[in-house]
Amino acid sequence: MFVGILLYVILVCGTNLFHFNFEMNSDIASDAILAELIWKNKEIMPSTWYIANETRIICTPNIAAIFFGITKNMTLASGLACCTMTLMIMISIVYFGKSAQMKKNAVLFFCFLCIAFPCSRPILELLYLFASYYAIHVVFLFITLAFYVKVLKTGEIRGPKFLVAVAMALLLGLQGVRGILVIYGPMLGIEVVRRIYLFYSRQKTGRSDRLLTLWVSALLITSFVGTCFPFSVEQKFSRNLRKGFFKFFTTVIPDMGRALGWESTNWLGRLCLGILFAVSIYELLYLLWKILKKKFVTPIEWSWFVIFSSPFVSAAIVSFTTVESTQRYYFLLPFLLAFSVVLLLEQNVKGWKALPLAAAILLIFINVFYVYYPIFLSKDPPVSEQYDVVCFLEEENCPVAYATFENANMMTVLSNGKIRVYPVATVENMDICKWMASTEWYCPNVPYKQKTAYIITAVEMEEFKKFLAQKGESVHKVKEIGKYTIYISENNYSNLG
């Protein structure tokens, strides 16, 4: 088991350190650039930075900033931060397993499955590779569940641990609403179900039960308070009650399948995923049967309920509101599959343990070849038009350029910061893009008189012609590379809008 974990940690770390640009995009690149900005400005959240979906307070860029200070290498720093996040997830899972008093082999197997099961690259980006956007949420989830399951097992209330969990809830709230959706909302819901079950089965409740319910409620309230701070990102949406079920079946379910990796593997991988999902449904039905029959539900089974409910609560919210569905909302589904297999092996259930165990092992091997093998065969940075553009600008000794967001930050990181391509909202006005960009990059905060490139795609050319009409002969076309046309001027025409 330990060898398997070590193998996958090597695969993850090798990818982050030596193939960081494998699937580079401007979202991943923006976090790498933010890390550099955090270090240079010595601010947790730089005052010049335009925030996107979440405020980065305790995330990968904050860790990458420390590594950037040591290495002065943008891609290496971000890769090291993702490796660190991976190790933090593994440690938090081990801590949860020990708190739940799982057997040592079961804990190691759980760790192994959690790192090996994700086979959708967008989900891997959220957890282990390139960006680890939601890794800290997973870490805080398992630490919080460790405290929760420990109280259920022993009845002991540890004040310091409870306060640590409250502080973590506040930090996630300061970043946005994801902590409420993924951890604290589902956790409170399951705690309410547990209290109803205790009442229904006429089991005695004590002081620890009351304090536990109050603590779980406090976590949700504290995280919500965090979202009310001015720098927290607000999530705006409206109701979608009439078309909720239609959205659930036509959009949400397919996105959940993508999150599991249904479209990222072969037919054999899909068969394994189907078997493992069936195990999760079996566990749900089995635990509901135990509740209805007033049988004892173990602490670890209550924690399983929390992880099960998390993606499905998100699915319900997305379905019946106008929030746009994406597989990112269901990133805990691979952890659900892993937990379900481990829980089945822990339970005294006879008959069909061999089938899910075989499916799990087979999926692990499939993922090595479908996910990581192509990455390790690739060149870094990969051959692409975007990389050719920054190489050309480096040859032309033109270190500053502007492009739309889809290309700008990505090109900066592909050059590892040698060429700075800054995002603009429109190529007609070259005005600041107020999305994962810094005000430091635009006139008058940069010199007007400096050699500057403007990178235009074929789709943007009509709009760019209006810019050319205003600037006359001061902007010259110098090169076409694939879909990109490069113009250079001795003047920097960017502005703050």
Short mmCIF file of N, CA, C and O in Angstrom, two decimals, residues 194-321:
data_model
loop_
_atom_site.label_atom_id
_atom_site.label_comp_id
_atom_site.label_asym_id
_atom_site.label_seq_id
_atom_site.Cartn_x
_atom_site.Cartn_y
_atom_site.Cartn_z
N ARG A 194 -28.58 13.15 12.10
CA ARG A 194 -28.10 12.31 13.22
C ARG A 194 -28.90 12.56 14.49
O ARG A 194 -29.28 11.61 15.20
N ARG A 195 -29.20 13.82 14.77
CA ARG A 195 -29.98 14.13 15.97
C ARG A 195 -31.42 13.60 15.85
O ARG A 195 -31.99 13.10 16.84
N ILE A 196 -31.99 13.68 14.67
CA ILE A 196 -33.33 13.11 14.45
C ILE A 196 -33.29 11.60 14.64
O ILE A 196 -34.19 11.00 15.25
N TYR A 197 -32.21 10.98 14.13
CA TYR A 197 -32.04 9.53 14.29
C TYR A 197 -31.94 9.14 15.77
O TYR A 197 -32.54 8.15 16.21
N LEU A 198 -31.19 9.92 16.54
CA LEU A 198 -31.06 9.63 17.96
C LEU A 198 -32.40 9.73 18.68
O LEU A 198 -32.73 8.91 19.55
N PHE A 199 -33.18 10.74 18.29
CA PHE A 199 -34.51 10.90 18.88
C PHE A 199 -35.44 9.77 18.44
O PHE A 199 -36.17 9.19 19.25
N TYR A 200 -35.39 9.45 17.16
CA TYR A 200 -36.24 8.41 16.58
C TYR A 200 -35.94 7.04 17.18
O TYR A 200 -36.85 6.24 17.47
N SER A 201 -34.66 6.75 17.39
CA SER A 201 -34.28 5.44 17.92
C SER A 201 -34.24 5.42 19.46
O SER A 201 -33.85 4.42 20.06
N ARG A 202 -34.63 6.57 20.06
CA ARG A 202 -34.73 6.71 21.52
C ARG A 202 -33.41 6.42 22.22
O ARG A 202 -33.37 5.79 23.28
N GLN A 203 -32.34 6.90 21.60
CA GLN A 203 -31.04 6.77 22.24
C GLN A 203 -30.78 7.99 23.12
O GLN A 203 -31.22 9.10 22.81
N LYS A 204 -30.10 7.78 24.19
CA LYS A 204 -29.81 8.88 25.10
C LYS A 204 -28.80 9.83 24.48
O LYS A 204 -27.84 9.42 23.83
N THR A 205 -29.02 11.11 24.66
CA THR A 205 -28.07 12.12 24.21
C THR A 205 -27.48 12.82 25.43
O THR A 205 -28.17 13.01 26.44
N GLY A 206 -26.25 13.16 25.32
CA GLY A 206 -25.56 13.80 26.44
C GLY A 206 -25.06 15.18 26.09
O GLY A 206 -25.38 15.75 25.03
N ARG A 207 -24.24 15.71 26.97
CA ARG A 207 -23.69 17.05 26.79
C ARG A 207 -22.83 17.14 25.53
O ARG A 207 -22.87 18.13 24.80
N SER A 208 -22.09 16.08 25.24
CA SER A 208 -21.22 16.10 24.06
C SER A 208 -22.03 16.19 22.77
O SER A 208 -21.61 16.85 21.81
N ASP A 209 -23.20 15.55 22.73
CA ASP A 209 -24.05 15.63 21.54
C ASP A 209 -24.54 17.06 21.32
O ASP A 209 -24.54 17.56 20.19
N ARG A 210 -24.96 17.70 22.40
CA ARG A 210 -25.46 19.08 22.29
C ARG A 210 -24.35 20.03 21.85
O ARG A 210 -24.54 20.88 20.98
N LEU A 211 -23.17 19.86 22.46
CA LEU A 211 -22.05 20.73 22.10
C LEU A 211 -21.58 20.48 20.67
O LEU A 211 -21.18 21.41 19.96
N LEU A 212 -21.65 19.22 20.25
CA LEU A 212 -21.24 18.89 18.88
C LEU A 212 -22.16 19.57 17.86
O LEU A 212 -21.70 20.14 16.87
N THR A 213 -23.47 19.53 18.13
CA THR A 213 -24.42 20.18 17.24
C THR A 213 -24.20 21.69 17.21
O THR A 213 -24.24 22.32 16.14
N LEU A 214 -23.96 22.27 18.37
CA LEU A 214 -23.68 23.71 18.44
C LEU A 214 -22.40 24.05 17.68
O LEU A 214 -22.32 25.07 16.98
N TRP A 215 -21.38 23.20 17.82
CA TRP A 215 -20.10 23.45 17.14
C TRP A 215 -20.27 23.39 15.62
O TRP A 215 -19.77 24.26 14.90
N VAL A 216 -20.98 22.38 15.11
CA VAL A 216 -21.20 22.26 13.67
C VAL A 216 -21.98 23.46 13.15
O VAL A 216 -21.69 24.01 12.08
N SER A 217 -22.97 23.90 13.93
CA SER A 217 -23.73 25.10 13.55
C SER A 217 -22.83 26.33 13.53
O SER A 217 -22.92 27.17 12.63
N ALA A 218 -21.93 26.40 14.53
CA ALA A 218 -21.01 27.54 14.60
C ALA A 218 -20.07 27.58 13.40
O ALA A 218 -19.70 28.66 12.92
N LEU A 219 -19.67 26.41 12.92
CA LEU A 219 -18.80 26.36 11.74
C LEU A 219 -19.49 26.98 10.53
O LEU A 219 -18.89 27.78 9.80
N LEU A 220 -20.75 26.62 10.32
CA LEU A 220 -21.50 27.18 9.19
C LEU A 220 -21.67 28.68 9.35
O LEU A 220 -21.46 29.45 8.40
N ILE A 221 -22.06 29.12 10.54
CA ILE A 221 -22.28 30.54 10.79
C ILE A 221 -20.98 31.33 10.60
O ILE A 221 -20.96 32.40 9.97
N THR A 222 -19.89 30.79 11.14
CA THR A 222 -18.59 31.47 11.04
C THR A 222 -18.14 31.59 9.59
O THR A 222 -17.65 32.64 9.16
N SER A 223 -18.32 30.52 8.83
CA SER A 223 -17.93 30.57 7.42
C SER A 223 -18.79 31.58 6.66
O SER A 223 -18.29 32.31 5.80
N PHE A 224 -20.08 31.64 7.00
CA PHE A 224 -20.96 32.62 6.37
C PHE A 224 -20.54 34.05 6.72
O PHE A 224 -20.53 34.93 5.85
N VAL A 225 -20.17 34.27 7.98
CA VAL A 225 -19.68 35.59 8.40
C VAL A 225 -18.45 35.97 7.58
O VAL A 225 -18.29 37.13 7.15
N GLY A 226 -17.59 34.99 7.33
CA GLY A 226 -16.40 35.25 6.51
C GLY A 226 -16.74 35.74 5.12
O GLY A 226 -16.06 36.61 4.56
N THR A 227 -17.82 35.19 4.54
CA THR A 227 -18.22 35.61 3.19
C THR A 227 -18.76 37.04 3.16
O THR A 227 -18.88 37.62 2.08
N CYS A 228 -19.07 37.59 4.31
CA CYS A 228 -19.65 38.95 4.37
C CYS A 228 -18.58 40.04 4.38
O CYS A 228 -18.92 41.22 4.28
N PHE A 229 -17.31 39.66 4.50
CA PHE A 229 -16.24 40.67 4.49
C PHE A 229 -16.14 41.28 3.09
O PHE A 229 -16.42 40.61 2.08
N PRO A 230 -15.72 42.55 3.00
CA PRO A 230 -15.72 43.26 1.71
C PRO A 230 -14.88 42.59 0.63
O PRO A 230 -15.23 42.64 -0.55
N PHE A 231 -13.77 41.94 1.03
CA PHE A 231 -12.88 41.35 0.02
C PHE A 231 -13.28 39.92 -0.36
O PHE A 231 -12.66 39.32 -1.23
N SER A 232 -14.28 39.34 0.32
CA SER A 232 -14.75 38.01 -0.06
C SER A 232 -15.57 38.12 -1.34
O SER A 232 -16.25 39.10 -1.59
N VAL A 233 -15.48 37.07 -2.19
CA VAL A 233 -16.18 37.10 -3.46
C VAL A 233 -17.62 36.64 -3.28
O VAL A 233 -17.88 35.54 -2.78
N GLU A 234 -18.55 37.46 -3.70
CA GLU A 234 -19.97 37.15 -3.57
C GLU A 234 -20.45 36.29 -4.74
O GLU A 234 -20.05 36.51 -5.87
N GLN A 235 -21.27 35.30 -4.44
CA GLN A 235 -21.84 34.43 -5.48
C GLN A 235 -23.27 34.88 -5.73
O GLN A 235 -24.14 34.75 -4.86
N LYS A 236 -23.53 35.41 -6.91
CA LYS A 236 -24.86 35.89 -7.24
C LYS A 236 -25.61 34.86 -8.07
O LYS A 236 -25.08 34.30 -9.02
N PHE A 237 -26.86 34.61 -7.70
CA PHE A 237 -27.68 33.67 -8.46
C PHE A 237 -29.15 33.92 -8.13
O PHE A 237 -29.49 34.62 -7.18
N SER A 238 -30.02 33.33 -8.93
CA SER A 238 -31.46 33.41 -8.68
C SER A 238 -32.06 32.01 -8.79
O SER A 238 -31.36 31.05 -9.15
N ARG A 239 -33.32 31.89 -8.49
CA ARG A 239 -33.98 30.58 -8.47
C ARG A 239 -34.24 30.04 -9.88
O ARG A 239 -34.41 30.79 -10.83
N ASN A 240 -34.29 28.72 -9.96
CA ASN A 240 -34.59 28.04 -11.23
C ASN A 240 -35.51 26.85 -10.92
O ASN A 240 -35.23 25.72 -11.30
N LEU A 241 -36.59 27.12 -10.21
CA LEU A 241 -37.45 26.05 -9.72
C LEU A 241 -38.19 25.32 -10.84
O LEU A 241 -38.34 24.10 -10.81
N ARG A 242 -38.64 26.04 -11.83
CA ARG A 242 -39.46 25.42 -12.88
C ARG A 242 -38.67 24.45 -13.75
O ARG A 242 -39.18 23.42 -14.17
N LYS A 243 -37.43 24.79 -14.03
CA LYS A 243 -36.62 23.96 -14.92
C LYS A 243 -35.53 23.20 -14.17
O LYS A 243 -34.57 22.72 -14.78
N GLY A 244 -35.66 23.11 -12.85
CA GLY A 244 -34.63 22.49 -12.04
C GLY A 244 -34.37 21.03 -12.39
O GLY A 244 -33.22 20.62 -12.55
N PHE A 245 -35.43 20.25 -12.51
CA PHE A 245 -35.25 18.82 -12.80
C PHE A 245 -34.69 18.61 -14.21
O PHE A 245 -33.86 17.72 -14.43
N PHE A 246 -35.13 19.45 -15.15
CA PHE A 246 -34.60 19.35 -16.51
C PHE A 246 -33.10 19.64 -16.51
O PHE A 246 -32.31 18.92 -17.15
N LYS A 247 -32.68 20.67 -15.78
CA LYS A 247 -31.26 21.01 -15.68
C LYS A 247 -30.48 19.90 -14.99
O LYS A 247 -29.35 19.60 -15.38
N PHE A 248 -31.09 19.28 -13.98
CA PHE A 248 -30.43 18.21 -13.25
C PHE A 248 -30.09 17.04 -14.17
O PHE A 248 -28.97 16.53 -14.17
N PHE A 249 -31.07 16.61 -14.98
CA PHE A 249 -30.87 15.43 -15.81
C PHE A 249 -30.06 15.72 -17.07
O PHE A 249 -29.33 14.84 -17.56
N THR A 250 -30.16 16.92 -17.61
CA THR A 250 -29.51 17.22 -18.89
C THR A 250 -28.12 17.85 -18.73
O THR A 250 -27.28 17.74 -19.62
N THR A 251 -27.87 18.50 -17.60
CA THR A 251 -26.60 19.22 -17.43
C THR A 251 -25.82 18.74 -16.21
O THR A 251 -24.63 18.45 -16.31
N VAL A 252 -26.48 18.66 -15.06
CA VAL A 252 -25.78 18.36 -13.82
C VAL A 252 -25.25 16.92 -13.79
O VAL A 252 -24.08 16.68 -13.48
N ILE A 253 -26.11 15.96 -14.12
CA ILE A 253 -25.68 14.55 -14.12
C ILE A 253 -24.51 14.31 -15.07
O ILE A 253 -23.52 13.66 -14.70
N PRO A 254 -24.56 14.83 -16.33
CA PRO A 254 -23.37 14.67 -17.19
C PRO A 254 -22.11 15.30 -16.60
O PRO A 254 -21.02 14.73 -16.73
N ASP A 255 -22.25 16.45 -15.93
CA ASP A 255 -21.08 17.07 -15.30
C ASP A 255 -20.55 16.23 -14.14
O ASP A 255 -19.33 16.15 -13.92
N MET A 256 -21.45 15.60 -13.41
CA MET A 256 -21.02 14.70 -12.34
C MET A 256 -20.27 13.50 -12.92
O MET A 256 -19.27 13.03 -12.34
N GLY A 257 -20.74 13.00 -14.05
CA GLY A 257 -20.04 11.91 -14.74
C GLY A 257 -18.64 12.34 -15.17
O GLY A 257 -17.68 11.57 -15.03
N ARG A 258 -18.53 13.56 -15.66
CA ARG A 258 -17.21 14.07 -16.07
C ARG A 258 -16.29 14.20 -14.86
O ARG A 258 -15.08 13.96 -14.96
N ALA A 259 -16.86 14.62 -13.74
CA ALA A 259 -16.06 14.75 -12.52
C ALA A 259 -15.51 13.39 -12.06
O ALA A 259 -14.40 13.30 -11.54
N LEU A 260 -16.29 12.36 -12.27
CA LEU A 260 -15.83 11.00 -11.94
C LEU A 260 -14.76 10.51 -12.91
O LEU A 260 -13.98 9.62 -12.59
N GLY A 261 -14.75 11.12 -14.11
CA GLY A 261 -13.78 10.71 -15.12
C GLY A 261 -14.38 9.84 -16.20
O GLY A 261 -13.65 9.18 -16.95
N TRP A 262 -15.70 9.87 -16.34
CA TRP A 262 -16.40 9.01 -17.29
C TRP A 262 -15.91 9.23 -18.72
O TRP A 262 -15.80 8.29 -19.50
N GLU A 263 -15.61 10.49 -19.08
CA GLU A 263 -15.18 10.81 -20.44
C GLU A 263 -13.66 10.80 -20.58
O GLU A 263 -13.14 11.06 -21.66
N SER A 264 -12.96 10.51 -19.49
CA SER A 264 -11.49 10.61 -19.50
C SER A 264 -10.81 9.25 -19.51
O SER A 264 -9.58 9.18 -19.43
N THR A 265 -11.60 8.18 -19.61
CA THR A 265 -11.02 6.85 -19.55
C THR A 265 -11.61 5.97 -20.65
O THR A 265 -12.45 6.43 -21.43
N ASN A 266 -11.20 4.73 -20.71
CA ASN A 266 -11.71 3.81 -21.73
C ASN A 266 -12.91 3.04 -21.19
O ASN A 266 -13.38 3.27 -20.07
N TRP A 267 -13.41 2.13 -21.99
CA TRP A 267 -14.63 1.40 -21.59
C TRP A 267 -14.40 0.58 -20.32
O TRP A 267 -15.30 0.46 -19.49
N LEU A 268 -13.18 0.06 -20.16
CA LEU A 268 -12.89 -0.73 -18.96
C LEU A 268 -12.86 0.18 -17.73
O LEU A 268 -13.35 -0.20 -16.65
N GLY A 269 -12.32 1.37 -17.89
CA GLY A 269 -12.33 2.34 -16.80
C GLY A 269 -13.75 2.74 -16.42
O GLY A 269 -14.07 2.89 -15.24
N ARG A 270 -14.61 2.90 -17.44
CA ARG A 270 -16.02 3.24 -17.15
C ARG A 270 -16.71 2.12 -16.41
O ARG A 270 -17.54 2.36 -15.52
N LEU A 271 -16.39 0.88 -16.78
CA LEU A 271 -16.97 -0.27 -16.07
C LEU A 271 -16.55 -0.24 -14.60
O LEU A 271 -17.38 -0.45 -13.70
N CYS A 272 -15.27 0.06 -14.35
CA CYS A 272 -14.79 0.14 -12.97
C CYS A 272 -15.48 1.27 -12.22
O CYS A 272 -15.89 1.10 -11.06
N LEU A 273 -15.61 2.42 -12.87
CA LEU A 273 -16.29 3.55 -12.23
C LEU A 273 -17.75 3.21 -11.91
O LEU A 273 -18.27 3.59 -10.86
N GLY A 274 -18.40 2.48 -12.83
CA GLY A 274 -19.78 2.07 -12.59
C GLY A 274 -19.91 1.16 -11.39
O GLY A 274 -20.82 1.32 -10.56
N ILE A 275 -18.97 0.22 -11.26
CA ILE A 275 -18.98 -0.69 -10.11
C ILE A 275 -18.76 0.08 -8.81
O ILE A 275 -19.45 -0.12 -7.81
N LEU A 276 -17.81 1.00 -8.84
CA LEU A 276 -17.48 1.76 -7.62
C LEU A 276 -18.61 2.71 -7.24
O LEU A 276 -18.90 2.89 -6.04
N PHE A 277 -19.28 3.28 -8.23
CA PHE A 277 -20.44 4.13 -7.91
C PHE A 277 -21.57 3.29 -7.34
O PHE A 277 -22.30 3.74 -6.44
N ALA A 278 -21.72 2.07 -7.85
CA ALA A 278 -22.74 1.16 -7.32
C ALA A 278 -22.45 0.84 -5.85
O ALA A 278 -23.38 0.69 -5.04
N VAL A 279 -21.17 0.74 -5.50
CA VAL A 279 -20.79 0.52 -4.09
C VAL A 279 -21.26 1.69 -3.24
O VAL A 279 -21.77 1.52 -2.13
N SER A 280 -21.10 2.92 -3.77
CA SER A 280 -21.55 4.11 -3.03
C SER A 280 -23.06 4.08 -2.81
O SER A 280 -23.55 4.41 -1.73
N ILE A 281 -23.80 3.70 -3.84
CA ILE A 281 -25.27 3.62 -3.71
C ILE A 281 -25.64 2.51 -2.72
O ILE A 281 -26.57 2.67 -1.91
N TYR A 282 -24.92 1.40 -2.78
CA TYR A 282 -25.16 0.32 -1.83
C TYR A 282 -24.95 0.82 -0.40
O TYR A 282 -25.76 0.54 0.49
N GLU A 283 -23.84 1.54 -0.18
CA GLU A 283 -23.56 2.07 1.16
C GLU A 283 -24.68 3.00 1.62
O GLU A 283 -25.08 2.97 2.79
N LEU A 284 -25.17 3.83 0.72
CA LEU A 284 -26.27 4.75 1.07
C LEU A 284 -27.50 3.95 1.51
O LEU A 284 -28.09 4.23 2.58
N LEU A 285 -27.89 2.96 0.71
CA LEU A 285 -29.08 2.18 1.03
C LEU A 285 -28.88 1.37 2.32
O LEU A 285 -29.80 1.26 3.14
N TYR A 286 -27.68 0.83 2.48
CA TYR A 286 -27.38 0.04 3.68
C TYR A 286 -27.46 0.90 4.95
O TYR A 286 -28.05 0.49 5.97
N LEU A 287 -26.90 2.10 4.89
CA LEU A 287 -26.91 2.97 6.07
C LEU A 287 -28.31 3.52 6.35
O LEU A 287 -28.70 3.69 7.51
N LEU A 288 -29.07 3.80 5.30
CA LEU A 288 -30.46 4.22 5.50
C LEU A 288 -31.27 3.11 6.14
O LEU A 288 -32.13 3.35 7.00
N TRP A 289 -30.99 1.88 5.73
CA TRP A 289 -31.68 0.73 6.33
C TRP A 289 -31.33 0.62 7.81
O TRP A 289 -32.20 0.36 8.64
N LYS A 290 -30.06 0.83 8.16
CA LYS A 290 -29.65 0.80 9.55
C LYS A 290 -30.38 1.86 10.37
O LYS A 290 -30.79 1.63 11.51
N ILE A 291 -30.52 3.05 9.77
CA ILE A 291 -31.23 4.14 10.47
C ILE A 291 -32.69 3.77 10.70
O ILE A 291 -33.24 3.93 11.80
N LEU A 292 -33.34 3.27 9.65
CA LEU A 292 -34.75 2.92 9.77
C LEU A 292 -34.98 1.77 10.76
O LEU A 292 -36.00 1.74 11.45
N LYS A 293 -34.03 0.87 10.83
CA LYS A 293 -34.14 -0.27 11.75
C LYS A 293 -33.60 0.04 13.15
O LYS A 293 -33.53 -0.85 13.99
N LYS A 294 -33.22 1.29 13.35
CA LYS A 294 -32.72 1.75 14.65
C LYS A 294 -31.46 1.02 15.08
O LYS A 294 -31.20 0.82 16.26
N LYS A 295 -30.67 0.59 14.08
CA LYS A 295 -29.40 -0.06 14.38
C LYS A 295 -28.32 1.00 14.58
O LYS A 295 -28.46 2.13 14.13
N PHE A 296 -27.26 0.61 15.24
CA PHE A 296 -26.20 1.56 15.56
C PHE A 296 -25.44 1.97 14.30
O PHE A 296 -24.97 1.13 13.54
N VAL A 297 -25.36 3.27 14.09
CA VAL A 297 -24.59 3.83 12.97
C VAL A 297 -23.27 4.33 13.55
O VAL A 297 -23.24 5.18 14.45
N THR A 298 -22.17 3.82 13.04
CA THR A 298 -20.86 4.14 13.61
C THR A 298 -20.44 5.56 13.26
O THR A 298 -20.92 6.14 12.27
N PRO A 299 -19.53 6.14 14.03
CA PRO A 299 -19.04 7.49 13.72
C PRO A 299 -18.46 7.61 12.32
O PRO A 299 -18.67 8.61 11.64
N ILE A 300 -17.72 6.60 11.88
CA ILE A 300 -17.12 6.68 10.55
C ILE A 300 -18.20 6.65 9.47
O ILE A 300 -18.06 7.26 8.39
N GLU A 301 -19.32 5.99 9.75
CA GLU A 301 -20.43 5.98 8.79
C GLU A 301 -21.11 7.34 8.71
O GLU A 301 -21.53 7.76 7.63
N TRP A 302 -21.19 8.05 9.84
CA TRP A 302 -21.72 9.42 9.80
C TRP A 302 -20.79 10.33 9.00
O TRP A 302 -21.27 11.21 8.26
N SER A 303 -19.51 10.15 9.12
CA SER A 303 -18.58 10.98 8.34
C SER A 303 -18.68 10.64 6.85
O SER A 303 -18.53 11.52 6.00
N TRP A 304 -18.96 9.36 6.53
CA TRP A 304 -19.20 8.99 5.13
C TRP A 304 -20.41 9.73 4.59
O TRP A 304 -20.40 10.19 3.44
N PHE A 305 -21.45 9.86 5.39
CA PHE A 305 -22.65 10.60 4.98
C PHE A 305 -22.30 12.03 4.58
O PHE A 305 -22.87 12.57 3.63
N VAL A 306 -21.38 12.65 5.32
CA VAL A 306 -21.00 14.03 5.01
C VAL A 306 -20.38 14.12 3.62
O VAL A 306 -20.74 14.98 2.81
N ILE A 307 -19.43 13.22 3.34
CA ILE A 307 -18.77 13.25 2.04
C ILE A 307 -19.74 12.86 0.93
O ILE A 307 -19.69 13.42 -0.17
N PHE A 308 -20.66 11.94 1.22
CA PHE A 308 -21.66 11.58 0.21
C PHE A 308 -22.56 12.77 -0.10
O PHE A 308 -22.88 13.03 -1.27
N SER A 309 -22.98 13.47 0.93
CA SER A 309 -23.97 14.54 0.73
C SER A 309 -23.38 15.75 0.02
O SER A 309 -24.09 16.48 -0.67
N SER A 310 -22.07 15.97 0.17
CA SER A 310 -21.46 17.19 -0.35
C SER A 310 -21.69 17.40 -1.85
O SER A 310 -22.24 18.42 -2.25
N PRO A 311 -21.30 16.48 -2.74
CA PRO A 311 -21.53 16.72 -4.17
C PRO A 311 -23.00 16.75 -4.54
O PRO A 311 -23.39 17.46 -5.49
N PHE A 312 -23.83 16.02 -3.79
CA PHE A 312 -25.25 16.00 -4.14
C PHE A 312 -25.98 17.25 -3.65
O PHE A 312 -26.95 17.69 -4.27
N VAL A 313 -25.52 17.84 -2.55
CA VAL A 313 -26.05 19.14 -2.14
C VAL A 313 -25.69 20.19 -3.19
O VAL A 313 -26.52 21.02 -3.59
N SER A 314 -24.44 20.15 -3.65
CA SER A 314 -24.01 21.08 -4.71
C SER A 314 -24.84 20.87 -5.97
O SER A 314 -25.24 21.83 -6.63
N ALA A 315 -25.11 19.60 -6.30
CA ALA A 315 -25.91 19.29 -7.48
C ALA A 315 -27.32 19.87 -7.37
O ALA A 315 -27.86 20.42 -8.33
N ALA A 316 -27.93 19.76 -6.18
CA ALA A 316 -29.27 20.30 -5.96
C ALA A 316 -29.27 21.82 -6.09
O ALA A 316 -30.16 22.42 -6.71
N ILE A 317 -28.25 22.46 -5.50
CA ILE A 317 -28.18 23.93 -5.55
C ILE A 317 -28.00 24.39 -6.99
O ILE A 317 -28.67 25.33 -7.45
N VAL A 318 -27.13 23.74 -7.73
CA VAL A 318 -26.88 24.12 -9.12
C VAL A 318 -28.13 23.90 -9.97
O VAL A 318 -28.47 24.71 -10.83
N SER A 319 -28.83 22.79 -9.72
CA SER A 319 -30.01 22.45 -10.52
C SER A 319 -31.14 23.46 -10.34
O SER A 319 -31.78 23.86 -11.33
N PHE A 320 -31.38 23.88 -9.12
CA PHE A 320 -32.55 24.72 -8.84
C PHE A 320 -32.20 26.20 -8.66
O PHE A 320 -32.97 26.96 -8.10
N THR A 321 -31.03 26.59 -9.15
CA THR A 321 -30.66 28.00 -9.22
C THR A 321 -30.07 28.25 -10.61
O THR A 321 -29.91 27.34 -11.42
#
